[in-house]
Amino acid sequence: MSLVNDNAVERAGLLLSSMQVPIFTAFRFGFSTFVAASLTFVIIHLSLLSLHVVYATDVDSIIREDHNHPLRLHLGIEVDRDSDLGWEANEGNSDYEPEFAGMDRGIIGRASPEISVLGNNAPQRSNIEAGEKQYWVFPNETLWGPHSAVTSGVLLPEGWKRSWTEENDQRIHKEVEGRRPDYAGDLQVDLERRQDVRNGARILYITFNTCLQPSGNFTDTIGPPPQLLLYVSLSERNQRPGGPSVKDPNQQLVPVQGGFANLTLNAPGTVYIGVAAPNNTDFLGLWNYELAASIDAPYHSYGSEDPNLLFVDSDTDSALLVTSNMTQADPDDPLYQKWMKISPPFSMFAHKENDLAIKGVENSYCGLKHNAQIVAHNNGKIDVGMTNRGLGSKPKEQFHIQSLNGSSTYYGFLAMEGKGVVGGGGKVWKAMNFSTKSDGNCQLLFDLSYCSEVAYAVPSNPKTFPNVADLKTFYDDNAKSLSQNFSYSLQQIPCNTSSSAQYSLARNCDDCAAAYKTWLCAVTIPRCYDFSSNLTYLQPRNVAQDFINGTSPSAASDLSFSPANKSTVYINSSRNSLIDEKIKPGPYKEVLPCQDLCHTLVQSCPAAFGFACPLPKRGLEWSYGIRDPNGAITCSFPGAAYFLSDAGSPGISAALSILAVVVAVWKL
């Protein structure tokens, strides 16, 4: 191969022709001098040739041994310069990026100045105006780079989706090895992870959150601002996906719903992403979004199938919610104990249903964090903790939301803040809703000492009991004092004798004590509801008293205050006389205890105790209610939560289907 170009040869020829050529002979300089010069020339030539060969050999060995960067050959595909695939011809362009056989563009080239680079698990935030388009690239070398460091992870409940995404669960489980089954999806992966390679491609998770959106006059007609558009391309010929007149049939439009989008794909190389904002003039301002790509796990997540959040009860300015059971393990199981001792892993958001500020970002953790009216751990408006109260006595997390408005309906969103690098964008679950009360004489109580299963609103009066702690003590101490005589009676029963000598082959003294406590707490601490409610399963109580604001009830405004009702004991007073004497809550309505609580008590205790339930049309209907199979709380029972079906739930006695025949009416 010539080491000089033609112009250099021509210039050298012109120089030689213009000067006298000297005659070099061995006899002119001496033979020894000629030999020495010749040997020096040969040595220098061989040295240069050897260096060139060694360099070529070293480069080849590096390429062959680097299995994480497979050589990609560009085969000289003809390009139609008339087609518009988001790029322009580079003729005369100083940004021209050459392609050489055996070399990847990610190595020898660079992204266009208008394209920003994404790193692994390195989210990027950006503002975007209406009609604007922005472009991103996830380079080939990052795609085939190392995984991010593994974080400690957080526990997720049994039976919940363990992966951050629902629609790719099975695929992810097959692709990632070493997963610990009790931990949150891809947040907990063993340090020894293989690279997820299949047919020369690697799994890539692209996720998207809208954080802010334009403002405007929200109405039911206009609705929220339109969603941003997310495009993805695997072609180097389409580096600006979603651009004007793009004709790439393989370009993917990823739907953004409620401010969230995700795409899991097998990427063979560099991935190009486009974000476009609709050109809409009905709203003012701009969008802000967060985009992330990861070879480890989705950075943002949304749980679309189940809210995993249950409404327990409320008063005028607060509400109590709990998660689903975290585990079905027994109390002596280490996993059960771990859940009860763990720092509460979940948070939540709450927002008034008639306020449309979160419409359009309701599926986005980032969107709710910046737009929801109430955020967990923010300004002390939500108290969180672990509890085993409720059906099955299993661990769950509870949320006491405060500073709410009365007579209002709210959306509630269970959420999990991202921990560490992988999955750091957080997760939010599908919304549920709950409502607050209006009359002001029902106070939410929970975490009582003796009646530990009580978690609902009770008759109250902020004038007689301004301190909630004092009201809690009043109800709890009263129930505990009433249980003392029962305990003395139960001690007279031979509980520790042989099974054949016990009072029942099916029940024992422990069953009797538990059934009595459940029943006693339910009837001495009634579940309170607004008197203004028209729900048919509610029982009016205490209609003989004035309202807590001092006004007197009138039969002209409500037939519940008719002379006949005011003279009927079960309507003109509370079930527990101390409530009327000490608390003076005024008129309210009661969610009656469930009938099965009484029947379970009768079946579980010795017949000598004389327990009996009221008969139909002789006190049963105004003393006890009936469970609703669809989850509505039409009667009060331990661990009640709205829309939690009791079918098959642990902790409910099998005696629900066996109604005892009784001959007397229990006085309560």
XYZ file of N, CA, C and O in Angstrom, residues 23-115:
372
model
N 25.528 11.179 -7.233
C 25.895 9.792 -7.486
C 26.464 9.214 -6.210
O 27.457 9.670 -5.688
N 25.677 8.188 -5.646
C 26.124 7.526 -4.409
C 26.785 6.214 -4.783
O 26.177 5.358 -5.405
N 27.972 6.066 -4.420
C 28.687 4.816 -4.671
C 29.393 4.398 -3.413
O 29.743 5.216 -2.560
N 29.587 3.089 -3.333
C 30.295 2.561 -2.159
C 31.731 3.015 -2.134
O 32.330 3.137 -1.072
N 32.259 3.279 -3.344
C 33.668 3.627 -3.387
C 33.862 5.079 -2.982
O 34.923 5.461 -2.550
N 32.751 5.921 -3.126
C 32.896 7.318 -2.741
C 32.916 7.470 -1.228
O 33.631 8.276 -0.677
N 32.050 6.742 -0.494
C 31.988 6.875 0.963
C 32.713 5.750 1.699
O 32.840 5.769 2.896
N 33.062 4.732 1.014
C 33.715 3.592 1.668
C 32.732 2.451 1.829
O 31.548 2.667 2.101
N 33.139 1.252 1.644
C 32.247 0.092 1.670
C 31.633 -0.128 3.041
O 30.455 -0.450 3.174
N 32.385 0.000 4.092
C 31.868 -0.236 5.451
C 30.753 0.734 5.803
O 29.758 0.380 6.443
N 30.902 1.958 5.370
C 29.851 2.947 5.646
C 28.569 2.573 4.932
O 27.457 2.674 5.468
N 28.661 2.102 3.700
C 27.486 1.702 2.919
C 26.748 0.530 3.573
O 25.514 0.507 3.691
N 27.492 -0.486 4.049
C 26.877 -1.654 4.702
C 26.158 -1.253 5.990
O 25.042 -1.700 6.297
N 26.786 -0.408 6.779
C 26.178 0.034 8.047
C 24.869 0.760 7.806
O 23.863 0.559 8.499
N 24.860 1.628 6.795
C 23.627 2.360 6.482
C 22.533 1.420 6.024
O 21.358 1.571 6.375
N 22.895 0.420 5.219
C 21.896 -0.530 4.729
C 21.287 -1.341 5.870
O 20.065 -1.570 5.930
N 22.119 -1.833 6.770
C 21.607 -2.613 7.910
C 20.685 -1.771 8.793
O 19.656 -2.251 9.292
N 21.031 -0.523 9.011
C 20.184 0.367 9.832
C 18.808 0.532 9.206
O 17.768 0.501 9.880
N 18.757 0.684 7.877
C 17.485 0.833 7.167
C 16.608 -0.402 7.312
O 15.398 -0.328 7.561
N 17.228 -1.603 7.175
C 16.472 -2.853 7.297
C 15.892 -3.023 8.700
O 14.735 -3.425 8.891
N 16.667 -2.698 9.719
C 16.208 -2.853 11.107
C 15.020 -1.940 11.391
O 14.007 -2.336 11.984
N 15.127 -0.687 10.949
C 14.033 0.271 11.172
C 12.770 -0.183 10.459
O 11.656 -0.138 10.996
N 12.884 -0.672 9.238
C 11.727 -1.124 8.466
C 11.027 -2.300 9.130
O 9.798 -2.339 9.254
N 11.827 -3.275 9.580
C 11.243 -4.437 10.248
C 10.561 -4.052 11.558
O 9.526 -4.616 11.933
N 11.105 -3.113 12.280
C 10.505 -2.674 13.542
C 9.141 -2.052 13.311
O 8.173 -2.327 14.021
N 9.044 -1.208 12.308
C 7.754 -0.585 11.995
C 6.732 -1.615 11.572
O 5.571 -1.578 11.975
N 7.124 -2.566 10.764
C 6.206 -3.614 10.323
C 5.732 -4.463 11.485
O 4.573 -4.825 11.610
N 6.621 -4.773 12.413
C 6.266 -5.598 13.575
C 5.257 -4.892 14.462
O 4.306 -5.486 14.948
N 5.463 -3.571 14.678
C 4.511 -2.832 15.507
C 3.114 -2.845 14.903
O 2.111 -2.979 15.592
N 3.004 -2.704 13.611
C 1.710 -2.704 12.940
C 0.989 -4.037 13.115
O -0.188 -4.101 13.414
N 1.717 -5.140 12.973
C 1.128 -6.479 13.105
C 0.669 -6.727 14.533
O -0.418 -7.226 14.788
N 1.488 -6.350 15.519
C 1.121 -6.553 16.916
C -0.128 -5.756 17.263
O -1.038 -6.226 17.925
N -0.226 -4.515 16.806
C -1.397 -3.688 17.091
C -2.662 -4.327 16.532
O -3.683 -4.427 17.207
N -2.615 -4.793 15.329
C -3.779 -5.425 14.711
C -4.193 -6.672 15.465
O -5.370 -6.932 15.677
N -3.231 -7.448 15.907
C -3.541 -8.664 16.653
C -4.218 -8.344 17.972
O -5.191 -8.973 18.376
N -3.738 -7.294 18.700
C -4.328 -6.925 19.987
C -5.748 -6.436 19.830
O -6.631 -6.765 20.624
N -6.040 -5.640 18.842
C -7.398 -5.147 18.621
C -8.345 -6.289 18.342
O -9.439 -6.381 18.887
N -7.919 -7.228 17.510
C -8.764 -8.370 17.177
C -9.057 -9.218 18.398
O -10.178 -9.688 18.599
N -8.073 -9.401 19.261
C -8.295 -10.218 20.453
C -9.263 -9.551 21.413
O -10.069 -10.201 22.065
N -9.244 -8.223 21.501
C -10.171 -7.523 22.382
C -11.597 -7.686 21.892
O -12.522 -7.980 22.647
N -11.809 -7.524 20.609
C -13.153 -7.625 20.040
C -13.725 -9.022 20.240
O -14.864 -9.188 20.622
N -12.908 -10.040 20.034
C -13.415 -11.406 20.131
C -13.741 -11.796 21.575
O -14.617 -12.603 21.805
N -13.034 -11.244 22.546
C -13.255 -11.667 23.922
C -14.362 -10.880 24.616
O -14.829 -11.261 25.667
N -14.816 -9.775 24.063
C -15.835 -8.967 24.709
C -17.226 -9.460 24.316
O -17.838 -8.966 23.390
N -17.737 -10.457 25.062
C -19.020 -11.076 24.712
C -20.205 -10.163 25.004
O -21.294 -10.390 24.512
N -20.018 -9.148 25.859
C -21.126 -8.255 26.170
C -21.337 -7.199 25.098
O -22.303 -6.450 25.144
N -20.421 -7.088 24.164
C -20.555 -6.106 23.094
C -20.413 -6.814 21.758
O -19.380 -6.719 21.087
N -21.408 -7.595 21.345
C -21.298 -8.343 20.093
C -21.102 -7.406 18.914
O -21.681 -6.325 18.857
N -20.238 -7.834 18.009
C -19.923 -7.028 16.839
C -21.133 -6.959 15.929
O -21.759 -7.957 15.600
N -21.510 -5.753 15.527
C -22.645 -5.561 14.646
C -22.138 -5.062 13.311
O -21.504 -4.016 13.223
N -22.401 -5.791 12.238
C -21.925 -5.445 10.911
C -22.998 -4.687 10.156
O -24.133 -5.122 10.055
N -22.635 -3.504 9.643
C -23.542 -2.753 8.776
C -23.332 -3.250 7.350
O -22.221 -3.212 6.826
N -24.375 -3.721 6.730
C -24.249 -4.424 5.463
C -24.490 -3.527 4.260
O -24.772 -4.006 3.177
N -24.382 -2.228 4.462
C -24.502 -1.328 3.327
C -25.897 -1.292 2.738
O -26.071 -1.355 1.526
N -26.936 -1.176 3.591
C -28.308 -1.123 3.097
C -28.527 0.183 2.357
O -28.116 1.250 2.805
N -29.186 0.084 1.212
C -29.474 1.283 0.430
C -30.507 2.140 1.165
O -31.486 1.636 1.686
N -30.275 3.427 1.208
C -31.151 4.352 1.897
C -31.848 5.240 0.890
O -31.217 5.806 0.005
N -33.152 5.334 1.022
C -33.933 6.209 0.165
C -33.902 7.607 0.760
O -34.526 7.891 1.767
N -33.144 8.479 0.128
C -32.982 9.820 0.672
C -34.251 10.654 0.557
O -34.367 11.712 1.151
N -35.206 10.184 -0.230
C -36.442 10.943 -0.363
C -37.422 10.655 0.769
O -38.395 11.363 0.954
N -37.191 9.548 1.515
C -38.117 9.199 2.602
C -37.794 10.019 3.835
O -36.640 10.367 4.078
N -38.806 10.313 4.622
C -38.635 11.099 5.847
C -38.800 10.192 7.047
O -39.893 9.836 7.430
N -37.696 9.783 7.634
C -37.731 8.898 8.806
C -37.185 9.619 10.026
O -36.563 9.029 10.883
N -37.367 10.928 10.043
C -36.923 11.664 11.213
C -35.480 12.099 11.128
O -34.910 12.566 12.091
N -34.830 11.938 9.957
C -33.457 12.396 9.803
C -33.341 13.071 8.459
O -34.165 12.950 7.583
N -32.276 13.827 8.263
C -32.059 14.538 7.029
C -30.748 14.107 6.419
O -29.838 13.639 7.097
N -30.612 14.291 5.093
C -29.365 13.963 4.413
C -28.244 14.814 4.971
O -28.417 15.975 5.312
N -27.039 14.228 5.046
C -25.912 14.896 5.671
C -24.953 15.522 4.675
O -23.814 15.817 5.011
N -25.392 15.700 3.449
C -24.508 16.284 2.474
C -24.164 17.702 2.895
O -25.014 18.551 3.103
N -22.876 17.941 3.011
C -22.418 19.249 3.404
C -22.659 19.571 4.861
O -22.501 20.704 5.281
N -23.032 18.602 5.657
C -23.327 18.817 7.070
C -22.119 18.450 7.906
O -21.578 17.356 7.800
N -21.702 19.374 8.772
C -20.521 19.114 9.602
C -20.788 18.067 10.655
O -19.864 17.550 11.263
N -22.106 17.705 10.909
C -22.440 16.692 11.906
C -22.512 15.299 11.310
O -23.060 14.393 11.906
N -21.985 15.113 10.118
C -22.038 13.809 9.466
C -21.384 12.759 10.340
O -20.289 12.956 10.874
N -22.114 11.606 10.501
C -21.608 10.499 11.305
C -21.328 9.324 10.398
O -22.260 8.689 9.900
N -20.041 9.006 10.112
C -19.715 7.925 9.188
C -20.049 6.580 9.779
O -20.097 6.410 10.993
N -20.326 5.607 8.917
C -20.532 4.223 9.322
C -19.457 3.371 8.684
O -19.207 3.465 7.484
N -18.787 2.566 9.492
C -17.758 1.666 9.004
C -18.147 0.246 9.355
O -18.701 -0.009 10.423
N -17.849 -0.658 8.465
C -18.171 -2.065 8.714
C -17.510 -2.537 9.994
O -16.323 -2.310 10.217
N -18.325 -3.204 10.842
C -17.777 -3.760 12.073
C -17.752 -2.789 13.228
O -17.308 -3.130 14.306
N -18.215 -1.572 13.034
C -18.186 -0.587 14.108
C -19.605 -0.095 14.366
O -20.330 0.232 13.435
N -20.026 -0.018 15.662
C -21.368 0.417 16.030
C -21.402 1.929 16.123
O -20.454 2.564 16.565
N -22.536 2.493 15.728
C -22.677 3.947 15.779
C -22.466 4.474 17.197
O -21.952 5.570 17.396
N -22.882 3.693 18.189
C -22.711 4.138 19.559
C -21.260 4.264 19.957
O -20.922 4.904 20.939
N -20.343 3.639 19.201
C -18.924 3.699 19.529
C -18.241 4.845 18.798
O -17.512 5.644 19.375
N -18.514 4.951 17.466
C -17.766 5.919 16.680
C -18.553 7.181 16.396
O -17.995 8.164 15.921
N -19.867 7.183 16.711
C -20.664 8.357 16.418
C -21.184 8.992 17.684
O -20.765 8.687 18.788
N -22.101 9.925 17.554
C -22.727 10.567 18.695
C -24.142 10.956 18.314
O -24.470 11.074 17.134
N -24.987 11.127 19.326
C -26.359 11.507 19.054
C -26.418 12.939 18.540
O -25.558 13.758 18.841
N -27.459 13.198 17.792
C -27.668 14.541 17.281
C -27.831 15.508 18.441
O -28.309 15.133 19.511
N -27.435 16.762 18.289
C -27.537 17.719 19.395
C -28.942 17.850 19.960
O -29.122 18.222 21.106
N -30.005 17.539 19.162
C -31.368 17.673 19.642
C -31.845 16.450 20.406
O -32.980 16.407 20.860
N -31.022 15.423 20.521
C -31.398 14.182 21.194
C -30.629 14.069 22.505
O -29.399 14.098 22.513
